[in-house]
mmCIF file of C-alpha atoms and ligand atoms in Angstrom:
data_model
loop_
_atom_site.group_PDB
_atom_site.id
_atom_site.type_symbol
_atom_site.label_atom_id
_atom_site.label_comp_id
_atom_site.label_asym_id
_atom_site.label_seq_id
_atom_site.Cartn_x
_atom_site.Cartn_y
_atom_site.Cartn_z
ATOM 1 C CA UNK R 1 -29.536 22.111 -93.529
ATOM 2 C CA UNK R 2 -33.199 21.414 -94.477
ATOM 3 C CA UNK R 3 -33.640 18.319 -96.633
ATOM 4 C CA UNK R 4 -36.585 17.329 -98.856
ATOM 5 C CA UNK R 5 -38.523 14.106 -98.188
ATOM 6 C CA UNK R 6 -37.140 12.819 -101.490
ATOM 7 C CA UNK R 7 -33.665 13.078 -100.051
ATOM 8 C CA UNK R 8 -34.700 11.228 -96.906
ATOM 9 C CA UNK R 9 -35.970 8.304 -98.916
ATOM 10 C CA UNK R 10 -33.033 8.018 -101.257
ATOM 11 C CA UNK R 11 -31.064 4.796 -100.751
ATOM 12 C CA UNK R 12 -27.840 4.181 -98.886
ATOM 13 C CA UNK R 13 -25.087 2.785 -101.106
ATOM 14 C CA UNK R 14 -22.700 0.282 -99.535
ATOM 15 C CA UNK R 15 -19.785 -1.262 -101.340
ATOM 16 C CA UNK R 16 -17.088 -3.838 -100.768
ATOM 17 C CA UNK R 17 -14.649 -5.954 -102.746
ATOM 18 C CA UNK R 18 -17.139 -8.814 -102.455
ATOM 19 C CA UNK R 19 -19.684 -10.195 -100.071
ATOM 20 C CA UNK R 20 -17.736 -9.773 -96.800
ATOM 21 C CA UNK R 21 -19.021 -6.194 -96.568
ATOM 22 C CA UNK R 22 -22.419 -7.662 -95.798
ATOM 23 C CA UNK R 23 -21.291 -7.775 -92.148
ATOM 24 C CA UNK R 24 -21.485 -3.974 -92.302
ATOM 25 C CA UNK R 25 -24.711 -4.033 -94.371
ATOM 26 C CA UNK R 26 -26.290 -6.310 -91.771
ATOM 27 C CA UNK R 27 -25.325 -4.019 -88.885
ATOM 28 C CA UNK R 28 -26.764 -1.059 -90.822
ATOM 29 C CA UNK R 29 -30.023 -2.908 -91.546
ATOM 30 C CA UNK R 30 -30.337 -3.852 -87.893
ATOM 31 C CA UNK R 31 -29.851 -0.295 -86.658
ATOM 32 C CA UNK R 32 -31.658 1.469 -89.510
ATOM 33 C CA UNK R 33 -34.398 -0.915 -90.707
ATOM 34 C CA UNK R 34 -36.265 1.815 -92.623
ATOM 35 C CA UNK R 35 -33.337 2.589 -94.885
ATOM 36 C CA UNK R 36 -33.262 1.279 -98.436
ATOM 37 C CA UNK R 37 -29.863 -0.330 -99.122
ATOM 38 C CA UNK R 38 -28.095 -0.745 -102.425
ATOM 39 C CA UNK R 39 -25.113 -3.025 -101.960
ATOM 40 C CA UNK R 40 -22.371 -3.481 -104.535
ATOM 41 C CA UNK R 41 -19.841 -6.311 -104.181
ATOM 42 C CA UNK R 42 -16.982 -6.123 -106.677
ATOM 43 C CA UNK R 43 -16.628 -9.896 -106.924
ATOM 44 C CA UNK R 44 -14.977 -9.600 -110.352
ATOM 45 C CA UNK R 45 -11.953 -7.906 -108.756
ATOM 46 C CA UNK R 46 -11.828 -9.677 -105.392
ATOM 47 C CA UNK R 47 -9.653 -9.701 -103.302
ATOM 48 C CA UNK R 48 -8.812 -6.012 -102.875
ATOM 49 C CA UNK R 49 -6.398 -6.871 -100.079
ATOM 50 C CA UNK R 50 -3.713 -7.925 -102.581
ATOM 51 C CA UNK R 51 -4.342 -5.161 -105.154
ATOM 52 C CA UNK R 52 -2.454 -1.923 -105.702
ATOM 53 C CA UNK R 53 -3.815 1.362 -104.424
ATOM 54 C CA UNK R 54 -4.290 2.568 -108.024
ATOM 55 C CA UNK R 55 -6.371 -0.467 -109.014
ATOM 56 C CA UNK R 56 -8.641 -0.142 -105.960
ATOM 57 C CA UNK R 57 -9.072 3.567 -106.646
ATOM 58 C CA UNK R 58 -10.161 2.857 -110.241
ATOM 59 C CA UNK R 59 -12.682 0.207 -109.134
ATOM 60 C CA UNK R 60 -14.029 2.430 -106.373
ATOM 61 C CA UNK R 61 -14.693 5.329 -108.759
ATOM 62 C CA UNK R 62 -16.602 3.004 -111.105
ATOM 63 C CA UNK R 63 -18.695 1.686 -108.220
ATOM 64 C CA UNK R 64 -19.368 5.201 -106.929
ATOM 65 C CA UNK R 65 -20.714 6.091 -110.393
ATOM 66 C CA UNK R 66 -23.153 3.176 -110.161
ATOM 67 C CA UNK R 67 -24.310 4.164 -106.666
ATOM 68 C CA UNK R 68 -24.677 7.840 -107.583
ATOM 69 C CA UNK R 69 -26.711 6.911 -110.665
ATOM 70 C CA UNK R 70 -29.028 5.022 -108.346
ATOM 71 C CA UNK R 71 -29.489 8.201 -106.331
ATOM 72 C CA UNK R 72 -27.715 7.167 -103.114
ATOM 73 C CA UNK R 73 -27.684 9.870 -100.426
ATOM 74 C CA UNK R 74 -24.658 8.299 -98.710
ATOM 75 C CA UNK R 75 -21.916 5.950 -99.908
ATOM 76 C CA UNK R 76 -20.504 3.643 -97.229
ATOM 77 C CA UNK R 77 -17.142 2.090 -98.092
ATOM 78 C CA UNK R 78 -17.637 -1.139 -96.120
ATOM 79 C CA UNK R 79 -14.234 -2.507 -97.163
ATOM 80 C CA UNK R 80 -11.153 -1.710 -95.080
ATOM 81 C CA UNK R 81 -8.809 -2.122 -98.053
ATOM 82 C CA UNK R 82 -10.897 0.295 -100.166
ATOM 83 C CA UNK R 83 -11.258 2.704 -97.227
ATOM 84 C CA UNK R 84 -7.431 2.711 -96.942
ATOM 85 C CA UNK R 85 -6.778 3.142 -100.655
ATOM 86 C CA UNK R 86 -9.632 5.216 -102.026
ATOM 87 C CA UNK R 87 -11.514 7.229 -99.375
ATOM 88 C CA UNK R 88 -9.808 10.593 -99.913
ATOM 89 C CA UNK R 89 -10.055 10.296 -103.686
ATOM 90 C CA UNK R 90 -13.691 9.197 -103.583
ATOM 91 C CA UNK R 91 -14.639 12.063 -101.296
ATOM 92 C CA UNK R 92 -13.130 14.495 -103.801
ATOM 93 C CA UNK R 93 -14.794 12.733 -106.717
ATOM 94 C CA UNK R 94 -18.280 12.525 -105.215
ATOM 95 C CA UNK R 95 -18.153 16.016 -103.646
ATOM 96 C CA UNK R 96 -21.661 17.301 -102.895
ATOM 97 C CA UNK R 97 -23.545 14.482 -104.625
ATOM 98 C CA UNK R 98 -23.383 12.179 -101.587
ATOM 99 C CA UNK R 99 -21.655 11.868 -98.241
ATOM 100 C CA UNK R 100 -18.868 9.247 -98.190
ATOM 101 C CA UNK R 101 -18.347 7.232 -94.998
ATOM 102 C CA UNK R 102 -15.424 4.859 -94.511
ATOM 103 C CA UNK R 103 -14.897 2.116 -91.934
ATOM 104 C CA UNK R 104 -11.671 3.567 -90.520
ATOM 105 C CA UNK R 105 -12.591 6.985 -89.100
ATOM 106 C CA UNK R 106 -15.342 5.770 -86.719
ATOM 107 C CA UNK R 107 -12.920 3.189 -85.282
ATOM 108 C CA UNK R 108 -10.116 5.753 -84.940
ATOM 109 C CA UNK R 109 -12.543 8.085 -83.140
ATOM 110 C CA UNK R 110 -13.506 5.327 -80.712
ATOM 111 C CA UNK R 111 -9.963 4.173 -79.874
ATOM 112 C CA UNK R 112 -8.594 7.683 -79.479
ATOM 113 C CA UNK R 113 -11.390 8.361 -76.954
ATOM 114 C CA UNK R 114 -11.198 5.089 -75.061
ATOM 115 C CA UNK R 115 -7.583 3.891 -75.297
ATOM 116 C CA UNK R 116 -5.378 6.958 -74.751
ATOM 117 C CA UNK R 117 -1.828 6.010 -73.741
ATOM 118 C CA UNK R 118 -2.361 2.293 -74.513
ATOM 119 C CA UNK R 119 -0.796 -0.180 -76.934
ATOM 120 C CA UNK R 120 -3.200 -1.607 -79.508
ATOM 121 C CA UNK R 121 -2.930 -4.299 -82.158
ATOM 122 C CA UNK R 122 -4.520 -4.423 -85.597
ATOM 123 C CA UNK R 123 -5.048 -7.212 -88.118
ATOM 124 C CA UNK R 124 -6.195 -6.710 -91.705
ATOM 125 C CA UNK R 125 -5.300 -7.300 -95.342
ATOM 126 C CA UNK R 126 -1.895 -6.456 -96.823
ATOM 127 C CA UNK R 127 -3.358 -3.335 -98.474
ATOM 128 C CA UNK R 128 -4.827 -2.032 -95.215
ATOM 129 C CA UNK R 129 -1.698 -2.730 -93.167
ATOM 130 C CA UNK R 130 0.768 -1.464 -95.793
ATOM 131 C CA UNK R 131 -1.209 1.754 -96.231
ATOM 132 C CA UNK R 132 -0.480 2.684 -92.594
ATOM 133 C CA UNK R 133 -3.687 4.737 -92.595
ATOM 134 C CA UNK R 134 -4.770 3.646 -89.108
ATOM 135 C CA UNK R 135 -1.332 4.474 -87.663
ATOM 136 C CA UNK R 136 -1.339 7.887 -89.335
ATOM 137 C CA UNK R 137 -4.823 8.809 -88.173
ATOM 138 C CA UNK R 138 -4.238 7.558 -84.635
ATOM 139 C CA UNK R 139 -0.944 9.477 -84.442
ATOM 140 C CA UNK R 140 -2.659 12.640 -85.683
ATOM 141 C CA UNK R 141 -4.990 12.440 -82.679
ATOM 142 C CA UNK R 142 -1.894 12.612 -80.454
ATOM 143 C CA UNK R 143 -3.274 10.476 -77.618
ATOM 144 C CA UNK R 144 -0.091 8.504 -76.931
ATOM 145 C CA UNK R 145 -1.455 5.342 -78.543
ATOM 146 C CA UNK R 146 0.998 2.821 -79.994
ATOM 147 C CA UNK R 147 -0.409 0.685 -82.817
ATOM 148 C CA UNK R 148 1.125 -2.670 -83.777
ATOM 149 C CA UNK R 149 -0.233 -3.962 -87.091
ATOM 150 C CA UNK R 150 -0.013 -7.348 -88.790
ATOM 151 C CA UNK R 151 -1.270 -8.389 -92.239
ATOM 152 C CA UNK R 152 -3.226 -11.632 -91.940
ATOM 153 C CA UNK R 153 -4.027 -12.497 -95.568
ATOM 154 C CA UNK R 154 -5.096 -16.100 -94.983
ATOM 155 C CA UNK R 155 -8.042 -15.144 -92.821
ATOM 156 C CA UNK R 156 -10.474 -13.669 -95.385
ATOM 157 C CA UNK R 157 -10.380 -16.597 -97.858
ATOM 158 C CA UNK R 158 -10.490 -19.023 -94.919
ATOM 159 C CA UNK R 159 -13.705 -17.454 -93.582
ATOM 160 C CA UNK R 160 -15.245 -17.221 -97.059
ATOM 161 C CA UNK R 161 -14.796 -20.960 -97.425
ATOM 162 C CA UNK R 162 -16.705 -21.444 -94.190
ATOM 163 C CA UNK R 163 -13.631 -22.282 -92.085
ATOM 164 C CA UNK R 164 -14.316 -20.664 -88.741
ATOM 165 C CA UNK R 165 -15.066 -22.004 -85.280
ATOM 166 C CA UNK R 166 -13.158 -25.169 -86.118
ATOM 167 C CA UNK R 167 -9.735 -26.664 -85.494
ATOM 168 C CA UNK R 168 -8.180 -25.378 -88.726
ATOM 169 C CA UNK R 169 -9.292 -21.784 -88.186
ATOM 170 C CA UNK R 170 -8.207 -22.019 -84.557
ATOM 171 C CA UNK R 171 -4.656 -23.060 -85.600
ATOM 172 C CA UNK R 172 -4.306 -20.365 -88.257
ATOM 173 C CA UNK R 173 -5.638 -17.579 -86.034
ATOM 174 C CA UNK R 174 -3.426 -18.708 -83.143
ATOM 175 C CA UNK R 175 -0.319 -18.657 -85.391
ATOM 176 C CA UNK R 176 -1.034 -15.101 -86.423
ATOM 177 C CA UNK R 177 -1.801 -13.884 -82.911
ATOM 178 C CA UNK R 178 1.434 -15.395 -81.616
ATOM 179 C CA UNK R 179 3.422 -13.242 -84.061
ATOM 180 C CA UNK R 180 5.957 -11.011 -82.332
ATOM 181 C CA UNK R 181 4.286 -7.919 -83.871
ATOM 182 C CA UNK R 182 1.156 -8.495 -81.822
ATOM 183 C CA UNK R 183 2.626 -9.014 -78.365
ATOM 184 C CA UNK R 184 1.794 -6.904 -75.286
ATOM 185 C CA UNK R 185 -1.343 -5.321 -76.724
ATOM 186 C CA UNK R 186 -4.345 -4.203 -74.688
ATOM 187 C CA UNK R 187 -6.948 -4.281 -77.469
ATOM 188 C CA UNK R 188 -7.096 -5.645 -81.018
ATOM 189 C CA UNK R 189 -8.746 -3.859 -83.963
ATOM 190 C CA UNK R 190 -10.339 -6.230 -86.491
ATOM 191 C CA UNK R 191 -9.692 -4.189 -89.640
ATOM 192 C CA UNK R 192 -11.406 -6.378 -92.220
ATOM 193 C CA UNK R 193 -15.003 -7.012 -93.269
ATOM 194 C CA UNK R 194 -14.712 -10.744 -92.635
ATOM 195 C CA UNK R 195 -13.323 -10.737 -89.115
ATOM 196 C CA UNK R 196 -16.533 -10.234 -87.094
ATOM 197 C CA UNK R 197 -17.115 -13.903 -87.932
ATOM 198 C CA UNK R 198 -14.012 -14.912 -85.951
ATOM 199 C CA UNK R 199 -14.367 -12.365 -83.144
ATOM 200 C CA UNK R 200 -15.490 -15.005 -80.677
ATOM 201 C CA UNK R 201 -12.575 -17.315 -81.548
ATOM 202 C CA UNK R 202 -10.127 -14.470 -81.091
ATOM 203 C CA UNK R 203 -11.735 -13.547 -77.767
ATOM 204 C CA UNK R 204 -11.397 -17.174 -76.644
ATOM 205 C CA UNK R 205 -7.726 -17.291 -77.671
ATOM 206 C CA UNK R 206 -7.011 -14.248 -75.519
ATOM 207 C CA UNK R 207 -9.208 -15.796 -72.793
ATOM 208 C CA UNK R 208 -11.101 -12.506 -72.596
ATOM 209 C CA UNK R 209 -7.871 -10.732 -71.529
ATOM 210 C CA UNK R 210 -8.045 -7.953 -74.109
ATOM 211 C CA UNK R 211 -10.803 -5.977 -75.866
ATOM 212 C CA UNK R 212 -11.581 -7.056 -79.426
ATOM 213 C CA UNK R 213 -12.933 -4.215 -81.563
ATOM 214 C CA UNK R 214 -14.862 -4.812 -84.770
ATOM 215 C CA UNK R 215 -16.175 -1.913 -86.779
ATOM 216 C CA UNK R 216 -19.518 -3.083 -88.211
ATOM 217 C CA UNK R 217 -21.713 -1.738 -85.397
ATOM 218 C CA UNK R 218 -19.511 1.319 -84.849
ATOM 219 C CA UNK R 219 -19.860 2.239 -88.536
ATOM 220 C CA UNK R 220 -23.633 1.683 -88.495
ATOM 221 C CA UNK R 221 -23.870 4.050 -85.507
ATOM 222 C CA UNK R 222 -21.699 6.667 -87.262
ATOM 223 C CA UNK R 223 -24.027 6.452 -90.253
ATOM 224 C CA UNK R 224 -27.101 6.867 -88.040
ATOM 225 C CA UNK R 225 -25.537 9.877 -86.318
ATOM 226 C CA UNK R 226 -24.827 11.495 -89.678
ATOM 227 C CA UNK R 227 -28.326 10.862 -91.081
ATOM 228 C CA UNK R 228 -29.907 12.177 -87.876
ATOM 229 C CA UNK R 229 -27.740 15.270 -87.832
ATOM 230 C CA UNK R 230 -28.555 16.034 -91.489
ATOM 231 C CA UNK R 231 -32.248 15.199 -90.949
ATOM 232 C CA UNK R 232 -32.229 12.657 -93.767
ATOM 233 C CA UNK R 233 -33.243 9.461 -91.946
ATOM 234 C CA UNK R 234 -35.703 7.522 -94.122
ATOM 235 C CA UNK R 235 -39.222 8.564 -93.223
ATOM 236 C CA UNK R 236 -40.927 5.383 -94.370
ATOM 237 C CA UNK R 237 -39.969 1.681 -94.320
ATOM 238 C CA UNK R 238 -38.344 0.123 -97.372
ATOM 239 C CA UNK R 239 -38.270 -3.535 -98.205
ATOM 240 C CA UNK R 240 -36.629 -3.454 -101.623
ATOM 241 C CA UNK R 241 -32.913 -3.708 -100.866
ATOM 242 C CA UNK R 242 -30.728 -4.657 -103.831
ATOM 243 C CA UNK R 243 -27.473 -6.576 -103.798
ATOM 244 C CA UNK R 244 -25.392 -6.224 -106.956
ATOM 245 C CA UNK R 245 -22.174 -8.073 -107.810
ATOM 246 C CA UNK R 246 -19.782 -7.493 -110.701
ATOM 247 C CA UNK R 247 -19.429 -11.257 -111.231
ATOM 248 C CA UNK R 248 -22.004 -13.855 -110.261
ATOM 249 C CA UNK R 249 -21.428 -17.423 -109.083
ATOM 250 C CA UNK R 250 -23.716 -19.692 -107.068
ATOM 251 C CA UNK R 251 -20.997 -19.915 -104.454
ATOM 252 C CA UNK R 252 -21.031 -16.122 -103.924
ATOM 253 C CA UNK R 253 -24.782 -16.299 -103.376
ATOM 254 C CA UNK R 254 -24.410 -19.219 -100.952
ATOM 255 C CA UNK R 255 -21.760 -17.286 -98.998
ATOM 256 C CA UNK R 256 -24.166 -14.392 -98.403
ATOM 257 C CA UNK R 257 -25.617 -16.596 -95.658
ATOM 258 C CA UNK R 258 -22.302 -16.445 -93.787
ATOM 259 C CA UNK R 259 -22.062 -12.661 -93.813
ATOM 260 C CA UNK R 260 -25.688 -11.427 -93.894
ATOM 261 C CA UNK R 261 -27.029 -14.320 -91.775
ATOM 262 C CA UNK R 262 -29.619 -15.013 -94.448
ATOM 263 C CA UNK R 263 -29.285 -15.890 -98.107
ATOM 264 C CA UNK R 264 -29.853 -12.897 -100.357
ATOM 265 C CA UNK R 265 -30.475 -12.776 -104.071
ATOM 266 C CA UNK R 266 -27.486 -11.353 -105.984
ATOM 267 C CA UNK R 267 -28.002 -9.375 -109.191
ATOM 268 C CA UNK R 268 -25.163 -9.183 -111.679
ATOM 269 C CA UNK R 269 -24.012 -5.786 -112.920
ATOM 270 C CA UNK R 270 -20.877 -5.512 -115.062
ATOM 271 C CA UNK R 271 -18.651 -2.558 -114.169
ATOM 272 C CA UNK R 272 -16.819 -2.320 -117.495
ATOM 273 C CA UNK R 273 -18.571 -3.016 -120.807
HETATM 274 N N1 DGL S 301 -13.178 -6.542 -97.879
HETATM 275 C C1 DGL S 301 -11.755 -6.661 -97.666
HETATM 276 C C2 DGL S 301 -11.333 -5.759 -96.484
HETATM 277 O O1 DGL S 301 -12.123 -5.453 -95.616
HETATM 278 C C3 DGL S 301 -11.328 -8.098 -97.414
HETATM 279 C C4 DGL S 301 -11.395 -8.988 -98.613
HETATM 280 C C5 DGL S 301 -10.485 -8.542 -99.760
HETATM 281 O O2 DGL S 301 -9.254 -8.598 -99.640
HETATM 282 O O3 DGL S 301 -11.049 -8.124 -100.772
HETATM 283 O O4 DGL S 301 -10.212 -5.355 -96.429
#
């Protein structure tokens, strides 16, 4: 399909329940520095991990409206909980106006190629684990993979408060990993925006014995592949990324440093008036 230069230079929309999705935004910026990003963090409704599927679907539609109005060529659902609850609906809703990319499919593609016949573990929010989406998609691929999943709801707020690489985070992570649901696994999927920040700690706890998979770079690569294939990679550099949040606090802005590795200016945009 031939695309106009206007299409190439339209922004990429990325959304999450809050600021954790900036781990994905950062990986995208690193791989695709020319792209103009519009990030939306739904801080007014955080955390999504404890919300119902219906609530997350309603928020996601509202956010998609914002990103479409801003002319986004692609919408990346950076949040695992929103990818579990709202991807199919959003794809239907957005239709031809933009491509929708979630954080689950690129990971499922990777594990079904690289871990056939193996037993894998997964940690994520209650919404992601209860949805069983990873299990369903991995089973559909029929590669003899067994997936053992555990909801680890303490981890996201812990990381947001800056508790990682210390004794407290070490204890909490160790407790979760010792759970009977996660025994005898050969790789662990980090199915949450926040977990790249504790990847190293998890690796240390397993003493390098298993592969730890986080999706930020895998998703950025899937996005690049799609833009290349459609011939809509940005043709000129952009410097004007925007980061919107549905509720602003100084502490949200301070936390951007944790996830984006540099402090970014947050602009408030109310979803419901
Ligand atoms: N962004 C969420 C996810 O990846 C974690 C934080 C939340 O529960 O909102 O599932």
